[in-house]
CSV table of C-alpha atoms in Angstrom, one decimal:
chain,number,residue,atom,x,y,z
A,552,MET,CA,-29.6,170.5,84.7
A,553,SER,CA,-27.2,168.7,87.0
A,554,ALA,CA,-26.7,164.9,87.2
A,555,GLN,CA,-29.8,162.8,87.4
A,556,PRO,CA,-31.2,163.2,90.9
A,557,ALA,CA,-32.0,160.2,93.1
A,558,THR,CA,-35.7,159.7,93.7
A,559,ASP,CA,-35.7,156.3,95.5
A,560,ASP,CA,-36.3,157.9,98.9
A,561,LEU,CA,-39.2,160.1,97.7
A,562,THR,CA,-41.9,157.5,98.5
A,563,ASP,CA,-44.2,159.9,100.4
A,564,VAL,CA,-45.6,163.1,98.9
A,565,TYR,CA,-48.1,165.7,100.1
A,566,VAL,CA,-50.7,167.6,98.1
A,567,ARG,CA,-51.9,170.8,99.6
A,568,LEU,CA,-55.7,171.2,99.2
A,569,GLU,CA,-57.5,174.5,99.8
A,570,CYS,CA,-61.3,174.4,99.2
A,571,ASP,CA,-64.1,176.8,100.3
A,572,LEU,CA,-66.7,174.1,100.3
A,573,LEU,CA,-66.4,170.3,99.7
A,574,VAL,CA,-69.4,167.9,99.4
A,575,VAL,CA,-68.3,164.4,98.6
A,576,GLY,CA,-70.7,161.7,97.3
A,577,ASP,CA,-69.1,159.0,99.5
A,578,SER,CA,-70.1,160.7,102.7
A,579,ILE,CA,-68.1,162.3,105.4
A,580,LEU,CA,-67.3,160.4,108.6
A,581,THR,CA,-67.6,162.5,111.7
A,582,ASP,CA,-66.2,161.9,115.2
A,583,ARG,CA,-69.5,162.8,116.9
A,584,HIS,CA,-72.8,161.0,116.6
A,585,HIS,CA,-75.6,163.2,115.3
A,586,ALA,CA,-77.9,162.1,118.0
A,587,SER,CA,-75.5,161.8,120.9
A,588,ASN,CA,-77.9,163.6,123.2
A,589,ALA,CA,-81.1,165.5,123.2
A,590,ASN,CA,-79.3,168.9,123.3
A,591,TYR,CA,-77.2,168.3,120.2
A,592,ASP,CA,-77.7,170.7,117.3
A,593,ALA,CA,-75.6,169.9,114.2
A,594,ASP,CA,-75.7,173.6,113.1
A,595,ASP,CA,-74.6,175.0,116.4
A,596,PRO,CA,-71.2,176.8,115.7
A,597,GLN,CA,-70.1,175.8,119.2
A,598,ASN,CA,-70.1,172.1,118.1
A,599,GLN,CA,-66.6,171.6,116.9
A,600,ILE,CA,-66.9,168.5,114.8
A,601,GLY,CA,-63.9,166.7,113.2
A,602,GLY,CA,-64.0,163.7,110.9
A,603,ILE,CA,-62.6,162.0,107.9
A,604,ILE,CA,-62.9,162.7,104.2
A,605,PRO,CA,-62.8,159.3,102.4
A,606,ALA,CA,-60.1,158.7,99.8
A,607,PHE,CA,-62.5,157.4,97.2
A,608,PRO,CA,-63.7,160.7,95.7
A,609,LEU,CA,-60.2,162.1,96.1
A,610,SER,CA,-58.7,159.2,94.3
A,611,GLY,CA,-61.2,159.5,91.4
A,612,TRP,CA,-60.5,163.2,91.1
A,613,LEU,CA,-56.7,162.6,91.0
A,614,ARG,CA,-57.0,159.7,88.5
A,615,HIS,CA,-59.1,161.9,86.2
A,616,GLY,CA,-56.3,164.5,86.2
A,617,MET,CA,-53.7,161.8,85.5
A,618,GLU,CA,-55.7,160.4,82.6
A,619,ARG,CA,-55.9,163.9,81.1
A,620,VAL,CA,-52.2,164.3,81.4
A,621,VAL,CA,-51.6,161.0,79.5
A,622,HIS,CA,-54.1,162.2,76.8
A,623,GLU,CA,-52.2,165.4,76.4
A,624,HIS,CA,-49.0,163.3,75.8
A,625,GLY,CA,-50.9,161.8,72.9
A,626,GLU,CA,-51.6,158.3,74.4
A,627,THR,CA,-54.5,156.4,75.8
A,628,ALA,CA,-55.1,155.7,79.5
A,629,CYS,CA,-56.4,152.5,81.2
A,630,HIS,CA,-60.2,152.6,81.5
A,631,PRO,CA,-61.2,152.4,85.2
A,632,GLY,CA,-63.9,149.8,84.6
A,633,GLU,CA,-63.8,146.2,83.4
A,634,ALA,CA,-65.0,145.8,79.8
A,635,ASN,CA,-67.6,143.2,80.8
A,636,ALA,CA,-68.9,145.0,83.9
A,637,ASN,CA,-72.6,145.2,84.7
A,638,PHE,CA,-72.5,149.0,84.5
A,639,ARG,CA,-71.8,148.8,80.8
A,640,LYS,CA,-74.7,150.6,78.9
A,641,ASP,CA,-75.3,150.7,75.2
A,642,ASP,CA,-72.2,152.3,73.5
A,643,VAL,CA,-70.9,154.2,76.5
A,644,TYR,CA,-67.9,152.0,76.9
A,645,GLU,CA,-67.0,152.2,73.2
A,646,ARG,CA,-67.3,156.0,73.3
A,647,ASP,CA,-64.9,156.0,76.3
A,648,LEU,CA,-62.4,154.0,74.3
A,649,ASP,CA,-62.7,156.4,71.4
A,650,ALA,CA,-62.2,159.3,73.8
A,651,GLY,CA,-58.7,158.2,74.8
A,652,TYR,CA,-58.8,155.0,76.8
A,653,HIS,CA,-57.8,151.4,76.2
A,654,PRO,CA,-59.5,148.4,77.9
A,655,LYS,CA,-58.5,147.9,81.5
A,656,GLY,CA,-55.5,145.7,81.8
A,657,SER,CA,-55.0,145.2,78.0
A,658,CYS,CA,-51.7,147.0,78.4
A,659,LEU,CA,-50.4,144.0,80.4
A,660,GLU,CA,-50.2,142.1,77.1
A,661,THR,CA,-47.3,144.2,75.9
A,662,ILE,CA,-45.8,145.7,79.1
A,663,ASP,CA,-45.1,143.8,82.3
A,664,ASP,CA,-46.4,146.5,84.6
A,665,GLY,CA,-49.0,147.8,82.2
A,666,CYS,CA,-49.3,151.5,81.3
A,667,VAL,CA,-48.4,154.0,84.0
A,668,VAL,CA,-52.0,154.5,85.1
A,669,PHE,CA,-52.6,150.8,85.5
A,670,ASP,CA,-49.2,150.5,87.3
A,671,LEU,CA,-50.3,153.2,89.8
A,672,PHE,CA,-53.9,152.1,90.4
A,673,GLY,CA,-53.9,148.4,89.7
A,674,GLY,CA,-56.8,146.2,88.8
A,675,PHE,CA,-59.8,144.5,90.4
A,676,GLU,CA,-58.5,141.0,90.4
A,677,GLY,CA,-55.7,141.0,93.0
A,678,THR,CA,-53.4,143.4,91.1
A,679,PRO,CA,-52.5,146.1,93.7
A,680,GLY,CA,-51.6,149.5,92.5
A,681,LYS,CA,-48.4,151.2,93.5
A,682,LEU,CA,-50.1,154.3,94.8
A,683,MET,CA,-51.7,154.4,98.2
A,684,ARG,CA,-54.2,157.1,98.8
A,685,ARG,CA,-55.1,157.9,102.4
A,686,PRO,CA,-58.2,159.5,103.7
A,687,ILE,CA,-57.9,163.1,105.1
A,688,ARG,CA,-58.6,163.6,108.7
A,689,PHE,CA,-59.9,167.1,109.4
A,690,SER,CA,-60.4,169.1,112.6
A,691,PRO,CA,-61.8,172.6,113.2
A,692,VAL,CA,-59.1,173.2,115.8
A,693,ARG,CA,-55.9,174.1,114.0
A,694,ALA,CA,-53.7,173.0,116.9
A,695,SER,CA,-55.1,169.5,116.6
A,696,VAL,CA,-54.1,169.1,112.9
A,697,ASP,CA,-50.9,167.1,112.1
A,698,TYR,CA,-50.0,168.1,108.6
A,699,THR,CA,-47.2,165.5,108.4
A,700,ARG,CA,-49.9,162.8,108.6
A,701,GLY,CA,-51.9,164.2,105.8
A,702,GLN,CA,-54.5,166.1,107.9
A,703,ALA,CA,-56.4,169.3,107.4
A,704,GLU,CA,-58.2,172.1,109.1
A,705,GLY,CA,-61.9,172.0,108.1
A,706,HIS,CA,-65.3,172.9,109.5
A,707,TYR,CA,-68.1,170.4,109.2
A,708,ARG,CA,-71.7,171.2,108.8
A,709,ARG,CA,-74.8,169.2,107.8
A,710,LEU,CA,-76.6,171.3,105.2
A,711,ASN,CA,-80.4,171.1,104.5
A,712,ARG,CA,-82.2,171.9,101.3
A,713,ASN,CA,-85.9,171.9,100.7
A,714,VAL,CA,-87.2,170.7,97.3
A,715,VAL,CA,-90.5,172.6,96.9
A,716,SER,CA,-93.5,172.2,94.7
A,717,ARG,CA,-93.6,174.4,91.6
A,718,ASN,CA,-97.4,174.5,91.6
A,719,ALA,CA,-98.6,178.0,92.4
A,720,ALA,CA,-101.5,176.6,94.5
A,721,ASP,CA,-99.1,174.8,96.8
A,722,ASP,CA,-97.4,178.1,97.8
A,723,ARG,CA,-93.9,176.5,97.6
A,724,GLU,CA,-94.8,173.7,100.0
A,725,PRO,CA,-91.7,171.5,100.6
A,726,LEU,CA,-91.9,168.1,99.0
A,727,ARG,CA,-88.8,166.6,100.6
A,728,ASN,CA,-85.7,167.6,102.5
A,729,VAL,CA,-82.2,166.9,101.2
A,730,GLU,CA,-79.4,166.7,103.7
A,731,LEU,CA,-75.7,167.1,102.6
A,732,ASP,CA,-72.6,166.6,104.6
A,733,ALA,CA,-70.1,169.3,103.9
A,734,VAL,CA,-66.7,170.6,105.0
A,735,ALA,CA,-66.0,174.3,104.6
A,736,ASN,CA,-62.7,176.2,104.6
A,737,LEU,CA,-60.6,173.1,104.1
A,738,ASP,CA,-56.9,173.7,104.2
A,739,GLY,CA,-54.4,170.9,104.7
A,740,CYS,CA,-52.5,168.0,103.2
A,741,TRP,CA,-53.4,164.8,101.3
A,742,HIS,CA,-50.8,162.1,101.9
A,743,LEU,CA,-49.9,159.9,99.0
A,744,SER,CA,-47.5,157.0,99.3
A,745,PHE,CA,-45.7,155.0,96.5
A,746,ARG,CA,-45.3,151.3,97.3
A,747,GLU,CA,-42.5,151.4,94.7
A,748,ALA,CA,-40.6,154.5,93.9
A,749,LYS,CA,-40.4,155.3,90.2
A,750,PRO,CA,-39.5,158.7,88.8
A,751,ALA,CA,-42.4,158.4,86.3
A,752,PHE,CA,-44.9,158.1,89.1
A,753,LEU,CA,-43.7,161.3,90.7
A,754,GLY,CA,-43.7,163.0,87.3
A,755,LEU,CA,-47.4,162.0,86.7
A,756,VAL,CA,-48.5,163.1,90.1
A,757,SER,CA,-46.7,166.5,89.6
A,758,GLU,CA,-48.3,167.1,86.2
A,759,ALA,CA,-51.8,165.9,87.2
A,760,ILE,CA,-51.9,168.2,90.3
A,761,GLU,CA,-50.8,171.1,88.1
A,762,TYR,CA,-53.4,170.3,85.5
A,763,LEU,CA,-56.2,170.0,88.1
A,764,ASN,CA,-55.2,173.3,89.6
A,765,GLU,CA,-55.2,175.1,86.3
A,766,HIS,CA,-58.6,173.6,85.4
A,767,GLN,CA,-60.2,173.9,88.9
A,768,THR,CA,-63.3,175.8,87.8
A,769,GLU,CA,-64.2,173.4,84.9
A,770,PHE,CA,-67.1,171.2,85.9
A,771,MET,CA,-65.3,168.0,84.9
A,772,HIS,CA,-62.3,168.7,87.1
A,773,GLN,CA,-64.0,169.8,90.3
A,774,LEU,CA,-64.0,167.5,93.3
A,775,GLY,CA,-67.0,165.8,94.8
A,776,GLY,CA,-70.7,166.7,94.3
A,777,ALA,CA,-72.9,169.9,94.4
A,778,ARG,CA,-70.7,171.5,91.8
A,779,ASN,CA,-73.4,173.8,90.7
A,780,PHE,CA,-73.4,175.3,94.2
A,781,GLY,CA,-69.8,176.3,94.1
A,782,ALA,CA,-68.5,173.2,95.9
A,783,GLY,CA,-65.4,171.3,94.8
A,784,ILE,CA,-63.3,174.1,93.4
A,785,VAL,CA,-59.9,173.2,94.8
A,786,ASP,CA,-56.6,175.1,94.9
A,787,CYS,CA,-54.1,172.2,94.8
A,788,ASP,CA,-50.3,172.1,94.8
A,789,LEU,CA,-47.7,169.4,95.2
A,790,LEU,CA,-45.6,170.4,98.2
A,791,ASN,CA,-41.9,170.1,97.6
A,792,PRO,CA,-41.1,166.4,98.3
A,793,LEU,CA,-37.6,167.4,99.5
A,794,TYR,CA,-39.1,169.2,102.6
A,795,SER,CA,-38.6,167.7,106.0
A,796,ASN,CA,-41.5,167.3,108.4
A,797,THR,CA,-40.5,170.5,110.2
A,798,GLU,CA,-40.5,172.4,106.9
A,799,LEU,CA,-43.8,170.9,105.9
A,800,ASN,CA,-45.4,172.2,109.1
A,801,ARG,CA,-43.9,175.6,108.5
A,802,ILE,CA,-45.8,175.9,105.3
A,803,PHE,CA,-49.1,176.0,107.3
A,804,ASP,CA,-47.8,178.3,110.1
A,805,ARG,CA,-49.1,181.7,109.3
A,806,ALA,CA,-46.6,183.3,111.6
A,807,LYS,CA,-43.6,181.9,109.7
A,808,GLY,CA,-42.1,182.3,106.3
A,809,VAL,CA,-39.9,180.2,104.0
A,810,THR,CA,-36.4,179.6,105.3
A,811,ASP,CA,-33.2,179.8,103.2
A,812,ALA,CA,-32.9,176.0,103.4
A,813,MET,CA,-36.4,175.7,102.0
A,814,SER,CA,-35.6,178.1,99.2
A,815,ARG,CA,-32.6,176.1,98.3
A,816,LYS,CA,-34.7,172.9,98.2
A,817,ASP,CA,-37.3,174.8,96.0
A,818,ASP,CA,-34.5,175.6,93.5
A,819,ARG,CA,-33.3,171.9,93.6
A,820,TRP,CA,-36.8,170.7,93.0
A,821,ALA,CA,-37.4,173.2,90.1
A,822,ASP,CA,-34.0,172.8,88.4
A,823,ASP,CA,-33.2,169.2,88.9
A,824,TYR,CA,-35.9,166.9,90.3
A,825,ARG,CA,-39.0,168.2,88.5
A,826,PRO,CA,-37.5,168.1,85.0
A,827,ALA,CA,-36.0,164.7,85.7
A,828,VAL,CA,-39.3,163.1,86.8
A,829,ARG,CA,-41.2,164.6,84.0
A,830,ALA,CA,-38.7,163.3,81.5
A,831,ALA,CA,-39.1,159.9,83.1
A,832,LEU,CA,-42.9,160.1,82.6
A,833,GLU,CA,-42.5,161.1,79.0
A,834,GLU,CA,-40.1,158.2,78.4
A,835,ARG,CA,-42.6,155.8,80.1
A,836,ILE,CA,-45.4,157.0,77.9
A,837,ASN,CA,-43.2,156.8,74.8
A,838,THR,CA,-42.5,153.2,75.7
A,839,GLN,CA,-46.2,152.6,75.8
A,840,SER,CA,-46.6,154.2,72.4
A,841,SER,CA,-43.7,152.2,70.8
A,842,LYS,CA,-45.3,149.0,71.9
A,843,GLY,CA,-48.7,149.9,70.4
A,844,ILE,CA,-50.9,150.1,73.4
């Protein structure tokens, strides 16, 4: 490996997400009202509906991957909830701590910035995290998608499921109707920004995305809801942070291939940057270990 590469200017990174079906529990915001006029039919394929996938489920999915990476390095991660929160139930919180977590913010007692997970995500009481997660704007029209702004191609539909009676005398009479907002054939970018550039941050994002991709079919590592129906299985990849905006767009252009300049940047990322940021992450986690978090 060559001299330590500079990562100060790598404050914006893009994660490529490809998913056949995505159903998120925090709803999907569409750019067209469902009752805009009497002729509107949500299931009509001629209705080209775009919208926004909120960052909340995406953030939880990424954080879960990061926590698992920290666990695989032999250390505990910050618990996402306060120890005295109202959601606390019986011994659930204690079992979480036994499963590889420490109380949220307790790491601040020994490290100024806390552990790497706390440093990235912050706390509830005015402690902002260093990682900004943007929502994903999607459109069914590929020409309307700006990948350099963290957008994606995707096709919105409102799905309906009938919950029916199991009583034979009812002849499967519907008891209630369940509506789900879903996006199919999602392909695009998720834009992440670091408020402060630290090599360990980039190393953790890199390892977490790789972990989530390798475990994409495991129930715990799928994204969103309706997982038993095949939703939330995501192919994900951290796009080379050294790419320019033009090169980033080229990745999604089916008529174009990788240029020689992009290949050289791929080599630089694989040979210099990626080992450096992962070594920085390991050093950060070892610091946490040495201080007894």
